[in-house]
Amino acid sequence: MQDIKELSLKALEDKLLSWGSPKYHARGIFNWIYQKGVNEFSRMSNLPVALRETLAGEFKVTSLHPADTQKSSDGTTKFLFELADKNLVEAVNIPMAKRLPAGKTPARASTITGCISSQVGCKFACSFCASGLKGFKRNLSVGEILDEVLYLKNNVSSGQFTHLVFMGTGEPLDNYDNVLKAIRIINSPDAFNIGARRITISTCGVIPGIKKLAQEDLQVELSISLHAAGDKLRSQLMPVNKKYPLAALIKCCQEYIARTNRQITFEYILIKGVNAEAAAAQDLARLLKDLRLAKVNLIPANSVAESKIFPPDSAQIDFFKRYLLKAGLNVTLRRERGQDINAACGQLRLKYEKSQN
Ligand code: SAH
């Protein structure tokens, strides 16, 4: 039986019409599922009883439950979900200090950014990332991606669930169709109503996916995991660079910016002894200097014991940031979140699987 969350609003309307029901009930069904979190058709009390029965005969409404939950002292909460086929995926709620107008005190207000997975495991095997350590299993379905969002939204400890990033396990542009279908539902006013500008797709640099995304009529944020500004080092850290090397990637970014007029954020994990030296900062400044709308987001690496990855000391991080600022780049430094709960990609799954073995 199909999960009803696989259907776009339009597909659901068409289904209802094919049954002789008015299509406006589709919005009502979206509302029950995504806004009220109801997953039994029998409880959708404003739908005709006959329609509820037809729906129940044709569709199921799945939901996720965590096999493990970890809460960090900074409020970051990580959930490990067991899917119907027993595969495991991770998603995280990350509280952010609310951006308030000058003069207003932040009080207790905070917004929550949900971080979700797009695949079980990952094909891309970046050397610093725990997600690829056990290889690739399968794509997540549209319904499974939406189930992650539903769970995160309904399980915030405080604050408002406002932003979403595809920075969990997997490569979103390698599961393009399902991710885009899910985003259109996440975006829908009748479902989660999260604005496209508040949704970030993060990619390791899958050029055909970036090109396709540039053609969509969607204002989503695009992040590129760069992590090195020379082909030799980047290919060592990220094997995807052998297929899509830097010159082609930057050209593709230039075209993306020209077509969409949207900024691209380049994620750069600072790894001690690997890519955090002055020469690396120089390479990075040179690589990005001609991109009209680019931002660099520096992230001190989360330690991954399995891969011997460690962050540089704070003086080196400061130096790196100041170098880029002086070179005229737009730079931010992301605070490490959830360090004490293994919040880096794939880490909770690895730990859980180890404890089960
Ligand atoms: N495949 C996509 C999305 C998943 S990774 C991508 O590559 O962008 C999401 C982000 O977490 C990426 O920027 C990734 O490089 C980063 N990441 C992976 N391992 C990390 C680690 N050990 N420390 C800090 N960030 C890490």
Coordinates of C-alpha atoms and ligand atoms in Angstrom, one line a residue:
M1 CA 0.0 0.0 0.0
Q2 CA 1.3 3.4 -1.0
D3 CA 2.1 6.1 1.6
I4 CA -0.1 9.1 0.9
K5 CA 2.8 11.4 1.5
E6 CA 4.3 10.3 -1.8
L7 CA 1.6 12.4 -3.6
S8 CA 2.0 16.0 -4.5
L9 CA -1.0 18.3 -3.8
K10 CA -1.8 18.1 -7.6
A11 CA -1.5 14.3 -7.7
L12 CA -3.8 14.0 -4.7
E13 CA -6.4 16.4 -6.3
D14 CA -6.3 14.3 -9.4
K15 CA -6.8 11.1 -7.4
L16 CA -9.9 12.7 -5.6
L17 CA -11.3 13.8 -8.9
S18 CA -10.9 10.3 -10.3
W19 CA -13.1 9.1 -7.4
G20 CA -15.7 11.8 -8.0
S21 CA -14.8 13.7 -4.9
P22 CA -14.2 17.5 -5.0
K23 CA -10.5 18.3 -5.2
Y24 CA -10.5 20.8 -2.4
H25 CA -10.5 17.9 0.1
A26 CA -6.8 17.4 -1.0
R27 CA -5.9 20.6 0.9
G28 CA -7.9 19.4 3.9
I29 CA -6.0 16.1 3.9
F30 CA -2.6 17.9 3.6
N31 CA -3.7 20.0 6.6
W32 CA -4.5 17.0 8.7
I33 CA -1.3 15.2 7.9
Y34 CA 1.3 17.9 7.8
Q35 CA -0.2 20.6 10.1
K36 CA -2.1 18.6 12.6
G37 CA 0.1 15.5 12.5
V38 CA -2.9 13.1 12.2
N39 CA -2.1 9.8 10.6
E40 CA -5.4 8.0 10.7
F41 CA -8.0 8.8 8.0
S42 CA -10.8 7.9 10.4
R43 CA -9.8 10.9 12.6
M44 CA -10.0 13.4 9.7
S45 CA -13.4 14.5 10.9
N46 CA -14.3 17.1 8.4
L47 CA -14.0 14.7 5.5
P48 CA -17.0 12.7 4.3
V49 CA -17.0 9.2 5.9
A50 CA -17.1 7.5 2.6
L51 CA -14.0 9.4 1.4
R52 CA -12.2 8.5 4.7
E53 CA -13.0 4.8 3.9
T54 CA -11.8 5.0 0.3
L55 CA -8.6 6.7 1.4
A56 CA -8.0 4.0 4.1
G57 CA -8.5 1.3 1.4
E58 CA -5.9 2.9 -0.9
F59 CA -3.3 4.6 1.2
K60 CA -1.4 4.3 4.4
V61 CA 0.1 7.2 6.4
T62 CA 3.5 6.2 7.7
S63 CA 5.4 7.9 10.6
L64 CA 8.8 7.5 12.1
H65 CA 9.9 6.8 15.7
P66 CA 13.4 7.2 17.0
A67 CA 15.5 4.1 18.0
D68 CA 17.8 6.5 19.8
T69 CA 17.7 10.2 20.9
Q70 CA 20.6 12.3 22.1
K71 CA 20.3 15.8 23.5
S72 CA 23.3 18.1 23.6
S73 CA 23.9 20.6 26.4
D74 CA 23.5 23.3 23.7
G75 CA 19.9 22.1 23.0
T76 CA 20.8 20.3 19.7
T77 CA 18.8 17.1 19.6
K78 CA 19.6 14.2 17.4
F79 CA 17.2 11.4 16.4
L80 CA 18.1 8.0 14.9
F81 CA 15.2 6.6 13.1
E82 CA 14.6 3.0 12.1
L83 CA 12.8 2.8 8.8
A84 CA 10.3 0.1 7.9
D85 CA 13.1 -2.0 6.3
K86 CA 15.2 -1.6 9.5
N87 CA 17.6 0.8 7.8
L88 CA 18.7 3.7 10.0
V89 CA 18.8 7.4 9.3
E90 CA 19.6 10.4 11.4
A91 CA 17.9 13.8 11.7
V92 CA 18.7 16.7 14.1
N93 CA 17.0 19.7 15.6
I94 CA 19.4 22.6 16.0
P95 CA 18.2 25.7 18.1
M96 CA 19.4 29.0 16.6
A97 CA 19.5 32.3 18.4
K98 CA 16.7 34.3 16.8
R99 CA 17.7 37.1 14.5
L100 CA 15.9 40.1 16.1
P101 CA 15.9 43.7 15.1
A102 CA 18.5 45.9 16.8
G103 CA 17.5 47.0 20.3
K104 CA 15.4 44.0 21.0
T105 CA 16.7 41.5 23.5
P106 CA 16.6 37.9 22.4
A107 CA 14.6 36.9 25.5
R108 CA 14.1 33.1 25.3
A109 CA 13.1 33.2 21.6
S110 CA 14.9 30.8 19.4
T111 CA 14.2 29.3 16.0
I112 CA 14.9 25.7 15.2
T113 CA 16.7 24.4 12.1
G114 CA 15.9 20.8 11.2
C115 CA 18.7 18.9 9.6
I116 CA 17.5 15.9 7.6
S117 CA 19.0 12.9 5.6
S118 CA 18.2 12.2 2.0
Q119 CA 19.7 8.7 1.6
V120 CA 20.5 5.7 3.7
G121 CA 24.3 5.8 3.7
C122 CA 26.2 7.7 1.0
K123 CA 28.0 6.8 -2.2
F124 CA 30.5 9.7 -2.1
A125 CA 32.9 8.5 0.6
C126 CA 34.3 11.9 1.7
S127 CA 37.2 11.0 4.0
F128 CA 36.2 13.2 6.9
C129 CA 32.6 12.1 7.0
A130 CA 31.1 9.3 9.0
S131 CA 28.1 8.9 6.7
G132 CA 30.0 7.2 3.9
L133 CA 32.0 4.8 6.0
K134 CA 29.5 2.0 5.6
G135 CA 28.7 2.7 1.9
F136 CA 25.4 3.4 0.2
K137 CA 22.2 1.5 0.9
R138 CA 19.3 3.3 -0.9
N139 CA 17.5 6.6 -1.5
L140 CA 14.9 7.8 0.9
S141 CA 11.4 8.0 -0.5
V142 CA 9.4 11.3 -0.6
G143 CA 7.3 10.0 2.3
E144 CA 10.3 9.1 4.4
I145 CA 11.9 12.5 3.9
L146 CA 8.6 14.2 4.9
D147 CA 8.3 11.8 7.9
E148 CA 11.7 13.1 9.1
V149 CA 10.4 16.7 8.9
L150 CA 7.1 15.8 10.6
Y151 CA 8.9 14.2 13.5
L152 CA 11.4 17.1 13.9
K153 CA 8.7 19.7 13.7
N154 CA 6.5 17.9 16.3
N155 CA 9.4 17.3 18.7
V156 CA 11.0 20.6 19.2
S157 CA 11.7 21.2 22.9
S158 CA 11.1 25.0 22.6
G159 CA 11.1 27.6 19.8
Q160 CA 9.7 27.6 16.4
F161 CA 10.6 25.2 13.6
T162 CA 11.5 27.6 10.8
H163 CA 14.4 26.3 8.7
L164 CA 15.4 23.1 7.1
V165 CA 18.8 21.9 5.8
F166 CA 19.6 18.7 3.8
M167 CA 22.9 18.2 5.7
G168 CA 22.2 14.9 7.3
T169 CA 23.3 11.6 5.7
G170 CA 23.4 11.3 1.9
E171 CA 23.7 13.5 -1.1
P172 CA 20.5 15.3 -1.9
L173 CA 21.3 15.9 -5.5
D174 CA 21.9 12.1 -6.0
N175 CA 18.3 11.6 -4.9
Y176 CA 17.1 14.6 -7.0
D177 CA 13.5 13.8 -7.8
N178 CA 12.5 12.7 -4.4
V179 CA 14.2 15.6 -2.7
L180 CA 12.6 18.1 -5.0
K181 CA 9.1 16.5 -4.6
A182 CA 9.6 16.6 -0.9
I183 CA 10.7 20.3 -1.0
R184 CA 7.6 21.3 -2.9
I185 CA 5.4 19.8 -0.2
I186 CA 7.5 21.2 2.6
N187 CA 7.1 24.6 0.8
S188 CA 3.3 24.2 0.4
P189 CA 1.1 26.6 2.5
D190 CA -1.2 23.6 3.1
A191 CA 1.6 21.4 4.4
F192 CA 4.7 22.7 6.3
N193 CA 4.6 26.2 4.8
I194 CA 8.4 26.6 5.1
G195 CA 9.6 29.2 2.6
A196 CA 12.0 28.0 0.0
R197 CA 14.6 30.6 1.1
R198 CA 14.6 28.8 4.5
I199 CA 15.4 25.4 2.9
T200 CA 19.1 24.6 2.1
I201 CA 20.3 21.9 -0.2
S202 CA 23.9 21.0 0.5
T203 CA 25.9 19.1 -2.1
C204 CA 29.3 17.7 -2.4
G205 CA 29.4 19.2 -6.0
V206 CA 27.2 17.0 -8.2
I207 CA 27.3 19.2 -11.3
P208 CA 24.4 17.8 -13.2
G209 CA 22.2 18.2 -10.1
I210 CA 23.3 21.8 -9.7
K211 CA 22.5 22.5 -13.3
K212 CA 19.0 21.0 -13.0
L213 CA 18.4 22.9 -9.8
A214 CA 19.2 26.2 -11.6
Q215 CA 16.3 25.5 -14.0
E216 CA 13.7 25.0 -11.2
D217 CA 11.5 27.8 -10.3
L218 CA 12.5 27.6 -6.6
Q219 CA 14.3 30.0 -4.3
V220 CA 16.1 27.4 -2.2
E221 CA 19.5 28.0 -0.7
L222 CA 22.4 26.1 -2.3
S223 CA 25.4 25.1 -0.2
I224 CA 28.5 23.5 -1.8
S225 CA 30.7 21.4 0.4
L226 CA 34.1 22.6 -0.8
H227 CA 36.6 21.8 1.9
A228 CA 39.7 22.2 -0.4
A229 CA 40.5 24.7 -3.1
G230 CA 43.1 22.7 -5.0
D231 CA 42.2 19.5 -7.1
K232 CA 44.9 17.3 -5.5
L233 CA 43.7 17.8 -1.9
R234 CA 40.0 17.9 -2.8
S235 CA 40.2 14.6 -4.7
Q236 CA 41.9 13.1 -1.7
L237 CA 39.3 14.4 0.7
M238 CA 36.3 14.1 -1.6
P239 CA 36.5 11.4 -4.4
V240 CA 33.6 13.2 -6.2
N241 CA 36.2 15.8 -7.2
K242 CA 37.8 13.3 -9.7
K243 CA 34.5 13.2 -11.6
Y244 CA 33.6 16.9 -11.2
P245 CA 36.9 18.8 -10.7
L246 CA 37.1 22.4 -9.3
A247 CA 37.3 24.3 -12.6
A248 CA 34.1 22.6 -13.9
L249 CA 32.4 23.1 -10.5
I250 CA 33.2 26.8 -10.3
K251 CA 32.1 27.3 -13.9
C252 CA 28.8 25.6 -13.0
C253 CA 28.4 27.8 -9.9
Q254 CA 29.0 30.9 -12.1
E255 CA 26.2 29.8 -14.4
Y256 CA 23.9 29.0 -11.4
I257 CA 24.5 32.5 -10.0
A258 CA 23.9 34.1 -13.4
R259 CA 20.7 32.2 -14.0
T260 CA 19.2 32.4 -10.5
N261 CA 20.8 35.6 -9.1
R262 CA 21.1 33.7 -5.8
Q263 CA 24.1 33.5 -3.5
I264 CA 26.0 30.2 -3.1
T265 CA 27.4 29.3 0.3
F266 CA 30.7 27.3 0.2
E267 CA 31.1 25.1 3.2
Y268 CA 34.7 24.7 4.3
I269 CA 35.5 22.3 7.2
L270 CA 38.7 23.3 8.8
I271 CA 40.7 20.1 9.5
K272 CA 43.9 20.3 11.6
G273 CA 47.0 19.6 9.5
V274 CA 45.0 19.1 6.3
N275 CA 43.4 22.3 4.9
A276 CA 43.7 25.0 7.5
E277 CA 47.2 26.4 6.6
A278 CA 47.8 29.9 5.2
A279 CA 48.5 28.4 1.7
A280 CA 45.0 26.8 1.8
A281 CA 43.4 30.1 2.6
Q282 CA 45.3 31.7 -0.3
D283 CA 44.0 29.0 -2.7
L284 CA 40.5 29.4 -1.4
A285 CA 40.5 33.2 -1.9
R286 CA 41.9 32.8 -5.4
L287 CA 39.3 30.1 -6.3
L288 CA 36.3 32.2 -5.3
K289 CA 37.4 35.7 -6.2
D290 CA 35.4 35.9 -9.4
L291 CA 32.2 34.6 -8.1
R292 CA 29.7 37.5 -7.8
L293 CA 27.5 36.0 -5.1
A294 CA 29.5 33.7 -2.9
K295 CA 29.8 33.2 0.9
V296 CA 32.3 31.0 2.7
N297 CA 31.1 29.2 5.8
L298 CA 34.0 28.0 7.9
I299 CA 33.3 25.0 10.2
P300 CA 35.8 23.6 12.6
A301 CA 35.7 19.9 11.9
N302 CA 33.8 17.6 14.2
S303 CA 36.2 15.0 15.4
V304 CA 35.6 11.6 13.8
A305 CA 37.7 9.1 15.7
E306 CA 37.4 6.5 12.9
S307 CA 39.0 8.9 10.4
K308 CA 41.5 10.8 12.7
I309 CA 39.8 14.1 11.9
F310 CA 40.4 17.0 14.4
P311 CA 39.7 20.8 14.3
P312 CA 42.6 23.2 14.3
D313 CA 43.2 25.4 17.4
S314 CA 41.3 28.6 17.7
A315 CA 44.2 30.9 16.7
Q316 CA 44.5 29.0 13.4
I317 CA 40.8 29.2 12.8
D318 CA 40.9 33.0 13.5
F319 CA 43.9 33.5 11.1
F320 CA 42.1 31.6 8.4
K321 CA 38.9 33.6 8.7
R322 CA 40.8 37.0 8.8
Y323 CA 42.8 36.0 5.7
L324 CA 39.6 35.4 3.7
L325 CA 38.0 38.6 5.0
K326 CA 41.0 40.6 4.0
A327 CA 40.9 39.1 0.6
G328 CA 37.4 40.6 0.3
L329 CA 35.3 37.4 0.7
N330 CA 32.0 37.2 2.7
V331 CA 32.9 34.8 5.5
T332 CA 31.1 33.3 8.5
L333 CA 32.3 30.9 11.1
R334 CA 29.8 28.3 12.2
R335 CA 29.8 27.4 15.8
E336 CA 30.2 23.7 16.4
R337 CA 26.9 22.3 17.6
G338 CA 26.2 19.1 19.4
Q339 CA 29.8 18.2 19.8
D340 CA 29.0 16.2 22.9
I341 CA 26.4 14.0 21.1
N342 CA 28.3 13.1 17.9
A343 CA 26.2 15.3 15.8
A344 CA 28.4 15.1 12.8
C345 CA 26.9 13.2 9.9
G346 CA 26.6 9.5 10.3
Q347 CA 28.2 9.5 13.7
L348 CA 25.1 8.4 15.7
R349 CA 24.3 5.7 13.3
L350 CA 27.8 4.3 13.4
K351 CA 27.8 4.4 17.2
Y352 CA 24.4 2.7 17.4
E353 CA 25.3 0.0 14.9
K354 CA 28.5 -0.7 16.8
S355 CA 26.6 -1.0 20.1
Q356 CA 24.2 -3.5 18.4
N357 CA 27.0 -5.6 17.0
Ligands
SAH1 N1 26.2 15.3 0.7 C1 25.9 16.6 1.1 C2 25.1 16.8 2.4 C3 25.5 16.0 3.6 S1 27.0 16.5 4.4 C4 27.2 17.5 1.1 O1 28.2 16.9 1.0 O2 27.1 18.7 1.3 C5 26.5 18.0 5.2 C6 27.7 18.7 5.7 O3 28.4 18.1 6.8 C7 28.8 18.8 4.6 O4 29.2 20.1 4.4 C8 29.8 17.9 5.1 O5 31.0 18.1 4.4 C9 29.8 18.2 6.6 N2 30.5 17.2 7.4 C10 30.7 15.9 7.2 N3 31.6 15.4 8.1 C11 31.9 16.4 8.9 C12 32.8 16.5 10.0 N4 33.5 15.4 10.5 N5 32.9 17.7 10.7 C13 32.2 18.7 10.2 N6 31.3 18.7 9.1 C14 31.2 17.5 8.5

